[in-house]
Coordinates of C-alpha atoms in Angstrom, one line a residue:
X1 CA -21.6 22.7 23.8
X2 CA -19.5 21.9 26.9
X3 CA -16.2 20.1 26.7
X4 CA -16.0 16.7 28.4
X5 CA -12.9 17.8 30.3
X6 CA -14.2 21.0 31.8
X7 CA -13.8 20.2 35.5
X8 CA -10.1 21.0 35.7
X9 CA -10.4 24.4 34.1
X10 CA -11.6 27.7 35.5
X11 CA -11.7 29.8 32.3
X12 CA -13.8 29.3 29.2
X13 CA -11.9 28.1 26.2
X14 CA -10.8 30.8 23.8
X15 CA -12.7 30.7 20.5
X16 CA -9.3 30.5 18.6
X17 CA -8.3 27.6 20.7
X18 CA -11.6 25.8 20.3
X19 CA -11.5 26.3 16.5
X20 CA -7.9 25.0 16.3
X21 CA -8.6 22.1 18.6
X22 CA -11.9 21.0 17.0
X23 CA -12.1 17.9 14.8
X24 CA -15.8 17.8 14.3
X25 CA -15.5 18.9 10.6
X26 CA -13.7 15.7 9.7
X27 CA -14.6 13.2 12.4
X28 CA -18.4 13.8 12.1
X29 CA -18.4 11.2 9.3
X30 CA -17.8 8.6 12.0
X31 CA -21.1 9.3 13.8
X32 CA -22.6 5.9 13.1
X33 CA -19.4 4.1 14.1
X34 CA -19.2 6.2 17.3
X35 CA -22.8 5.3 18.2
X36 CA -22.4 1.6 17.4
X37 CA -19.3 1.5 19.6
X38 CA -21.1 3.3 22.4
X39 CA -24.1 0.9 22.2
X40 CA -21.7 -2.1 22.5
X41 CA -19.9 -0.5 25.4
X42 CA -23.2 0.3 27.2
X43 CA -24.4 -3.3 26.7
X44 CA -21.2 -4.6 28.2
X45 CA -21.4 -2.2 31.2
X46 CA -24.8 -3.5 31.9
X47 CA -23.9 -7.2 31.5
X48 CA -21.0 -6.8 33.8
X49 CA -23.0 -5.0 36.4
X50 CA -20.9 -1.9 36.2
X51 CA -24.0 0.1 35.6
X52 CA -27.7 -0.9 36.1
X53 CA -29.0 -3.0 33.2
X54 CA -32.1 -0.9 33.0
X55 CA -29.9 2.2 32.5
X56 CA -27.8 0.3 30.0
X57 CA -31.0 -0.4 27.9
X58 CA -32.1 3.3 28.2
X59 CA -28.6 4.4 26.9
X60 CA -28.8 1.9 24.0
X61 CA -32.3 3.0 23.1
X62 CA -31.3 6.7 23.4
X63 CA -28.3 6.2 21.1
X64 CA -30.4 4.3 18.6
X65 CA -32.8 7.3 18.5
X66 CA -30.0 9.7 18.0
X67 CA -28.7 7.6 15.1
X68 CA -32.1 7.6 13.5
X69 CA -32.4 11.4 14.0
X70 CA -29.0 12.1 12.5
X71 CA -29.6 9.8 9.5
X72 CA -33.1 11.4 8.9
X73 CA -31.7 14.9 9.1
X74 CA -33.8 15.9 12.1
X75 CA -30.7 16.2 14.3
X76 CA -28.0 18.2 12.5
X77 CA -24.5 17.7 13.8
X78 CA -23.4 20.8 15.8
X79 CA -20.1 22.0 14.3
X80 CA -19.3 24.0 17.4
X81 CA -18.8 20.7 19.2
X82 CA -15.2 19.7 19.9
X83 CA -15.6 16.4 18.2
X84 CA -18.3 13.8 17.2
X85 CA -17.8 12.0 20.6
X86 CA -18.6 15.2 22.5
X87 CA -21.6 15.9 20.4
X88 CA -23.2 12.5 20.7
X89 CA -22.6 12.2 24.4
X90 CA -23.9 15.7 25.0
X91 CA -27.0 15.0 23.0
X92 CA -27.5 11.7 24.9
X93 CA -27.2 13.5 28.3
X94 CA -29.6 16.2 27.2
X95 CA -32.2 13.5 26.5
X96 CA -31.5 11.1 29.4
X97 CA -30.0 13.3 32.1
X98 CA -27.8 11.5 34.6
X99 CA -28.3 8.2 32.8
X100 CA -26.6 9.5 29.7
X101 CA -23.7 10.6 31.8
X102 CA -23.0 7.0 32.8
X103 CA -22.1 6.0 29.2
X104 CA -18.5 7.1 29.5
X105 CA -17.8 4.9 32.5
X106 CA -14.6 2.9 32.0
X107 CA -13.9 4.5 28.7
X108 CA -11.6 7.3 27.4
X109 CA -11.9 9.3 24.2
X110 CA -8.5 7.8 23.4
X111 CA -9.8 4.2 23.1
X112 CA -13.1 5.5 21.8
X113 CA -11.5 7.3 18.8
X114 CA -9.2 4.4 18.1
X115 CA -12.3 2.2 17.9
X116 CA -14.2 4.6 15.7
X117 CA -11.4 4.9 13.2
X118 CA -10.9 1.1 12.9
X119 CA -14.7 0.6 12.4
X120 CA -14.8 3.4 9.8
X121 CA -11.7 2.2 7.8
X122 CA -12.9 -1.4 8.0
X123 CA -16.1 -0.3 6.2
X124 CA -14.2 1.9 3.7
X125 CA -11.8 -0.9 2.8
X126 CA -14.8 -3.1 1.9
X127 CA -16.3 -0.4 -0.3
X128 CA -13.0 0.1 -2.1
X129 CA -12.6 -3.6 -2.6
X130 CA -16.0 -3.7 -4.2
X131 CA -15.0 -0.9 -6.6
X132 CA -11.8 -2.6 -7.5
X133 CA -13.7 -5.8 -8.2
X134 CA -16.0 -3.9 -10.5
X135 CA -13.0 -2.6 -12.4
X136 CA -11.5 -6.0 -12.7
X137 CA -14.8 -7.2 -14.1
X138 CA -14.8 -4.5 -16.8
X139 CA -11.2 -5.4 -17.7
X140 CA -12.2 -9.0 -18.1
X141 CA -15.0 -8.0 -20.4
X142 CA -12.7 -5.9 -22.5
X143 CA -10.2 -8.7 -22.6
X144 CA -12.7 -11.3 -23.8
X145 CA -13.6 -8.9 -26.6
X146 CA -10.0 -8.4 -27.7
X147 CA -8.2 -11.8 -27.5
X148 CA -7.5 -11.4 -31.3
X149 CA -6.7 -7.7 -31.2
X150 CA -3.0 -7.6 -32.0
X151 CA -0.9 -4.6 -30.8
X152 CA 2.7 -3.9 -30.1
X153 CA 4.0 -4.6 -26.7
X154 CA 6.6 -2.1 -25.5
X155 CA 9.7 -1.8 -23.5
X156 CA 11.4 1.7 -23.0
X157 CA 8.3 2.9 -25.0
X158 CA 9.8 1.2 -28.0
X159 CA 7.9 -1.4 -29.9
X160 CA 9.2 -4.7 -28.7
X161 CA 7.1 -7.8 -29.3
X162 CA 3.6 -8.6 -30.6
X163 CA 0.9 -9.1 -28.0
X164 CA -2.9 -8.6 -27.8
X165 CA -4.9 -5.9 -26.3
X166 CA -6.5 -8.5 -24.0
X167 CA -3.1 -9.5 -22.8
X168 CA -2.1 -5.9 -22.1
X169 CA -5.1 -5.0 -20.0
X170 CA -5.0 -8.2 -18.1
X171 CA -1.7 -7.0 -16.7
X172 CA -3.7 -4.3 -14.9
X173 CA -6.2 -6.9 -13.7
X174 CA -3.3 -8.8 -12.2
X175 CA -2.1 -5.6 -10.4
X176 CA -5.7 -4.9 -9.1
X177 CA -5.9 -8.5 -7.8
X178 CA -2.7 -7.8 -5.7
X179 CA -4.4 -4.6 -4.5
X180 CA -7.3 -6.7 -3.3
X181 CA -4.9 -8.9 -1.3
X182 CA -3.2 -5.8 0.2
X183 CA -6.6 -4.4 1.3
X184 CA -7.6 -7.7 2.8
X185 CA -4.3 -7.9 4.7
X186 CA -4.7 -4.4 6.0
X187 CA -8.3 -5.0 7.0
X188 CA -7.3 -8.2 8.9
X189 CA -4.6 -6.4 10.9
X190 CA -7.0 -3.6 11.5
X191 CA -9.8 -5.8 12.9
X192 CA -8.8 -5.8 16.5
X193 CA -10.7 -4.0 19.2
X194 CA -9.0 -1.3 21.3
X195 CA -12.0 -0.5 23.5
X196 CA -11.1 -1.1 27.1
X197 CA -7.6 0.3 26.8
X198 CA -8.9 3.5 28.5
X199 CA -6.7 6.5 28.3
X200 CA -3.5 4.4 28.3
X201 CA -3.5 2.0 31.2
X202 CA -6.9 0.2 31.0
X203 CA -9.3 0.5 33.9
X204 CA -10.1 -1.0 37.3
X205 CA -13.6 -1.8 36.3
X206 CA -14.3 -5.5 35.5
X207 CA -14.7 -5.1 31.7
X208 CA -15.5 -7.9 29.3
X209 CA -13.4 -6.7 26.4
X210 CA -14.1 -9.8 24.4
X211 CA -17.8 -9.2 24.6
X212 CA -17.5 -5.8 23.1
X213 CA -15.2 -7.1 20.4
X214 CA -17.6 -9.8 19.4
X215 CA -20.5 -7.3 19.4
X216 CA -18.6 -5.1 17.0
X217 CA -17.4 -7.9 14.7
X218 CA -13.7 -7.8 15.6
X219 CA -11.5 -10.9 15.5
X220 CA -9.7 -10.1 18.7
X221 CA -8.7 -7.4 21.2
X222 CA -5.6 -5.3 21.4
X223 CA -3.1 -6.9 23.8
X224 CA -1.4 -3.8 25.2
X225 CA -3.4 -0.8 26.3
X226 CA -0.6 1.7 25.5
X227 CA -0.5 0.3 21.9
X228 CA -4.3 0.1 21.8
X229 CA -4.7 3.9 22.0
X230 CA -1.6 5.0 20.2
X231 CA -1.4 2.5 17.3
X232 CA -2.1 4.0 13.9
X233 CA -0.2 1.4 11.8
X234 CA -3.6 0.4 10.4
X235 CA -4.1 3.9 9.0
X236 CA -0.6 3.9 7.5
X237 CA -1.0 0.4 6.1
X238 CA -4.3 1.3 4.5
X239 CA -2.8 4.5 3.0
X240 CA 0.1 2.5 1.7
X241 CA -2.3 0.0 0.0
X242 CA -4.3 2.9 -1.4
X243 CA -1.1 4.6 -2.7
X244 CA -0.2 1.4 -4.6
X245 CA -3.7 1.3 -6.1
X246 CA -3.1 4.8 -7.3
X247 CA 0.2 3.8 -8.8
X248 CA -1.6 1.2 -10.8
X249 CA -4.4 3.6 -11.8
X250 CA -1.9 6.3 -12.7
X251 CA 0.1 4.0 -14.9
X252 CA -3.1 2.8 -16.7
X253 CA -4.2 6.5 -17.0
X254 CA -0.9 7.4 -18.6
X255 CA -1.4 4.7 -21.2
X256 CA -4.9 5.8 -21.9
X257 CA -3.7 9.3 -22.4
X258 CA -1.0 8.2 -24.9
X259 CA -3.4 5.8 -26.7
X260 CA -6.0 8.6 -27.2
X261 CA -3.4 10.9 -28.9
X262 CA -3.2 11.1 -32.7
X263 CA 0.3 9.7 -32.5
X264 CA -1.1 6.4 -31.2
X265 CA -4.9 6.5 -31.8
X266 CA -5.3 3.0 -30.2
X267 CA -8.5 3.9 -28.3
X268 CA -11.2 6.6 -28.3
X269 CA -12.9 7.6 -25.1
X270 CA -16.7 8.0 -25.1
X271 CA -17.9 11.6 -25.3
X272 CA -19.4 11.3 -21.8
X273 CA -15.9 10.7 -20.4
X274 CA -14.0 13.4 -22.3
X275 CA -13.9 17.2 -22.4
X276 CA -13.1 19.8 -25.0
X277 CA -11.0 22.9 -25.3
X278 CA -12.3 26.4 -24.7
X279 CA -10.4 27.7 -27.8
X280 CA -9.5 24.7 -29.9
X281 CA -12.7 23.1 -31.3
X282 CA -11.0 19.9 -32.6
X283 CA -9.8 18.9 -29.1
X284 CA -11.1 15.8 -27.2
X285 CA -9.2 15.6 -24.0
X286 CA -8.8 12.6 -21.7
X287 CA -9.4 14.7 -18.5
X288 CA -10.5 11.8 -16.3
X289 CA -7.3 9.9 -17.0
X290 CA -5.3 13.0 -16.4
X291 CA -7.0 13.8 -13.1
X292 CA -6.5 10.2 -11.9
X293 CA -2.8 10.5 -12.8
X294 CA -2.6 13.8 -10.9
X295 CA -4.6 12.7 -7.8
X296 CA -2.1 9.9 -7.3
X297 CA 0.2 12.5 -5.9
X298 CA -2.4 13.6 -3.4
X299 CA -2.8 10.1 -2.0
X300 CA 1.0 9.6 -1.8
X301 CA 1.1 12.9 0.1
X302 CA -1.5 11.5 2.6
X303 CA 0.7 8.5 3.2
X304 CA 3.7 10.7 3.7
X305 CA 1.7 12.9 6.1
X306 CA 0.7 9.9 8.2
X307 CA 4.3 8.6 8.4
X308 CA 5.5 12.0 9.4
X309 CA 2.8 12.5 12.0
X310 CA 3.6 9.2 13.7
X311 CA 7.4 9.0 13.4
X312 CA 8.3 11.1 16.5
X313 CA 5.4 10.5 18.9
X314 CA 6.2 9.1 22.3
X315 CA 3.7 6.7 23.9
X316 CA 0.8 6.9 24.3
X317 CA -1.8 9.3 22.8
X318 CA -0.8 12.8 21.7
X319 CA -2.9 15.5 20.0
X320 CA -0.8 15.2 16.9
X321 CA -2.7 12.0 16.2
X322 CA -5.9 14.0 15.5
X323 CA -4.3 14.7 12.1
X324 CA -4.5 11.0 11.2
X325 CA -8.2 11.3 10.2
X326 CA -7.8 14.1 7.6
X327 CA -5.0 12.3 5.9
X328 CA -6.4 8.8 5.8
X329 CA -10.0 9.9 5.0
X330 CA -8.7 12.0 2.1
X331 CA -6.8 9.0 0.7
X332 CA -9.9 6.9 1.0
X333 CA -12.2 9.4 -0.6
X334 CA -9.7 10.2 -3.4
X335 CA -9.3 6.5 -4.3
X336 CA -13.1 5.9 -4.3
X337 CA -13.6 9.0 -6.5
X338 CA -11.0 7.9 -8.9
X339 CA -12.3 4.3 -9.2
X340 CA -15.9 5.6 -9.6
X341 CA -14.9 7.7 -12.6
X342 CA -12.2 5.4 -14.1
X343 CA -14.3 2.2 -14.4
X344 CA -17.1 3.5 -16.6
X345 CA -14.5 5.4 -18.7
X346 CA -12.8 2.0 -19.5
X347 CA -16.1 0.3 -20.0
X348 CA -17.3 2.7 -22.6
X349 CA -13.9 3.1 -24.3
X350 CA -13.7 2.1 -28.0
X351 CA -10.7 0.0 -29.1
X352 CA -9.4 0.9 -32.5
X353 CA -8.3 -2.5 -33.5
X354 CA -7.1 -1.7 -37.1
X355 CA -4.8 1.1 -35.8
X356 CA -3.3 -1.3 -33.2
X357 CA -2.7 -3.9 -35.9
X358 CA -1.0 -1.3 -38.2
X359 CA 1.3 -0.2 -35.4
X360 CA 2.2 -3.9 -34.7
X361 CA 3.2 -4.4 -38.4
X362 CA 6.0 -1.8 -38.0
X363 CA 8.9 -1.7 -35.7
X364 CA 10.2 -5.3 -36.4
X365 CA 8.4 -6.6 -33.3
X366 CA 8.6 -10.1 -34.8
X367 CA 12.4 -10.1 -34.8
X368 CA 12.7 -12.3 -31.8
X369 CA 10.4 -14.9 -33.6
X370 CA 12.7 -14.7 -36.6
X371 CA 15.7 -15.5 -34.4
X372 CA 13.7 -18.3 -32.8
X373 CA 13.0 -19.7 -36.2
X374 CA 16.7 -20.0 -36.8
X375 CA 17.2 -21.7 -33.4
X376 CA 14.6 -24.2 -34.6
X377 CA 16.9 -24.8 -37.6
X378 CA 19.8 -25.7 -35.2
X379 CA 21.6 -22.4 -34.8
X380 CA 22.7 -21.3 -31.4
X381 CA 20.5 -18.4 -30.1
X382 CA 23.4 -15.9 -30.1
X383 CA 24.2 -16.6 -33.8
X384 CA 20.5 -16.4 -34.7
X385 CA 20.2 -13.1 -32.8
X386 CA 23.2 -11.7 -34.8
X387 CA 21.8 -12.8 -38.1
X388 CA 18.4 -11.3 -37.3
X389 CA 19.9 -8.1 -36.2
X390 CA 21.7 -7.9 -39.6
X391 CA 18.3 -8.5 -41.3
X392 CA 16.7 -5.7 -39.4
X393 CA 19.5 -3.3 -40.4
X394 CA 19.1 -4.4 -44.0
X395 CA 15.4 -3.8 -44.0
X396 CA 15.9 -0.3 -42.6
X397 CA 18.4 0.4 -45.4
X398 CA 16.0 -0.9 -48.0
X399 CA 12.8 0.6 -46.5
X400 CA 11.3 -2.9 -46.1
X401 CA 9.9 -5.0 -43.2
X402 CA 10.8 -8.6 -42.4
X403 CA 7.5 -9.7 -44.0
X404 CA 8.4 -7.9 -47.3
X405 CA 12.1 -8.7 -47.5
X406 CA 12.8 -11.1 -50.4
X407 CA 13.9 -14.6 -49.4
X408 CA 17.1 -14.1 -51.4
X409 CA 18.2 -11.5 -48.9
X410 CA 17.4 -13.8 -46.0
X411 CA 19.5 -16.5 -47.5
X412 CA 22.4 -14.1 -48.2
X413 CA 22.5 -13.4 -44.4
X414 CA 22.0 -17.0 -43.4
X415 CA 21.5 -20.0 -45.7
X416 CA 19.3 -21.8 -43.1
X417 CA 16.3 -19.5 -44.0
X418 CA 13.6 -20.8 -46.4
X419 CA 10.1 -19.8 -47.4
X420 CA 8.7 -21.1 -44.1
X421 CA 10.2 -18.0 -42.3
X422 CA 7.3 -15.8 -43.6
X423 CA 4.8 -18.0 -41.7
X424 CA 7.0 -18.1 -38.6
X425 CA 7.1 -14.3 -38.4
X426 CA 3.4 -13.6 -39.1
X427 CA 2.1 -11.5 -36.1
X428 CA -0.8 -13.9 -35.6
X429 CA 1.5 -16.9 -35.3
X430 CA 3.9 -15.0 -33.1
X431 CA 1.1 -14.4 -30.6
X432 CA -0.6 -17.8 -31.0
X433 CA 2.7 -19.6 -30.4
X434 CA 3.3 -17.9 -27.1
X435 CA 1.3 -20.5 -25.2
X436 CA 3.5 -20.3 -22.1
X437 CA 1.5 -19.6 -18.9
X438 CA 1.1 -15.8 -18.6
X439 CA 1.7 -15.2 -22.3
X440 CA -0.4 -13.5 -24.9
X441 CA -1.9 -16.6 -26.7
X442 CA -5.6 -16.9 -26.6
X443 CA -5.7 -19.9 -24.2
X444 CA -3.2 -18.2 -21.9
X445 CA -5.2 -15.0 -21.8
X446 CA -8.4 -17.0 -21.1
X447 CA -6.6 -18.6 -18.1
X448 CA -5.7 -15.1 -16.9
X449 CA -9.2 -13.9 -17.2
X450 CA -10.5 -16.9 -15.3
X451 CA -8.0 -16.3 -12.5
X452 CA -8.9 -12.6 -12.3
X453 CA -12.6 -13.4 -12.1
X454 CA -11.9 -15.9 -9.3
X455 CA -9.9 -13.2 -7.5
X456 CA -12.8 -10.7 -7.8
X457 CA -15.5 -13.3 -7.0
X458 CA -17.0 -12.9 -10.5
X459 CA -19.2 -15.8 -11.7

């Protein structure tokens, strides 16, 4: 297939150069966006009298037929073409002759590819948002089932204070809600139309750029033609949002991996979302969680690649920018794949409530509540903190817990203690009394669930 820029050159392109220069293998996924953009451009050319309206209609009909043929499989994309733009324009010209050649009037591949990427990533951002909303919905379901499931909360991976499993997983729902916001912000800044910027300096033709932008669902047009063709901030911003999503999924995956271990045994993954060992028959491995944790590095690498590609490029377009698509598309595909596997893994996961409760009973995670009990008796918090620390040390020496330590020992450390302390330090009361907004009490968690559902548009 002939290159669009053949006129200046006397020699055929070397095969090695063509293979190295070609982007068809990764930009062919934009065929629908390329055709939609070309149809809008052709309609505008006809409306402005730049080309005959009859030819404009023939071009639009021809492009629609090509789109149908590609989708049906009757027209395979030629991988020897330089890029998807060359392939579609060449096919249109083969079908319509000189009429097809008029499509590229007042347009460059520079603004064409900038348009295609924006259209593609706008669509992908919506798909990723839908997958995140689905995961938020699953987390809300799990939380509703586990508002009474007491477990230890951790800092430094040390048991710290009692919470519920519902409270714990709603922390991830809060992260995912922020991810939705970042995707929406990125999509909003992405939603400006560069078509009409030409190669870098616009065009002398009387274009109606606003018409094209409206036709393609953009909020506005780019305001500087140099920036219109050379801006890839929207790719970087989307990759950054995707990287943060992967941070959250990776953190969650790490906890799933720990919770599945015999050392924790807080959850058990469904057999459909686990694998075994080729040599150790007892093994049940959390491979999906491990792969999600590993693939986070891949998405971070894509972001780094985009930043590195763009950091030293003078205005306007440079061929380096062809590398943007491989990186951002890989980030998109990886995040979609991870969410697709991760959500049903969480949905089918069994919560081992008794094991969580037993873990919460150890580790003195009600020590803060013991100190707060003394504060309620009138002691300054620092004095109460010191007395409770002495109690914990005593329990360790005696092999007891705060619940089993005799009241005489309490009184020996601090006379303010009485039998009511045992009620104050019960794990259920410790959780129930934390009614502060954002805390682990049942009413607080229900408020968190309602907020997450609202964020995700869940009824």
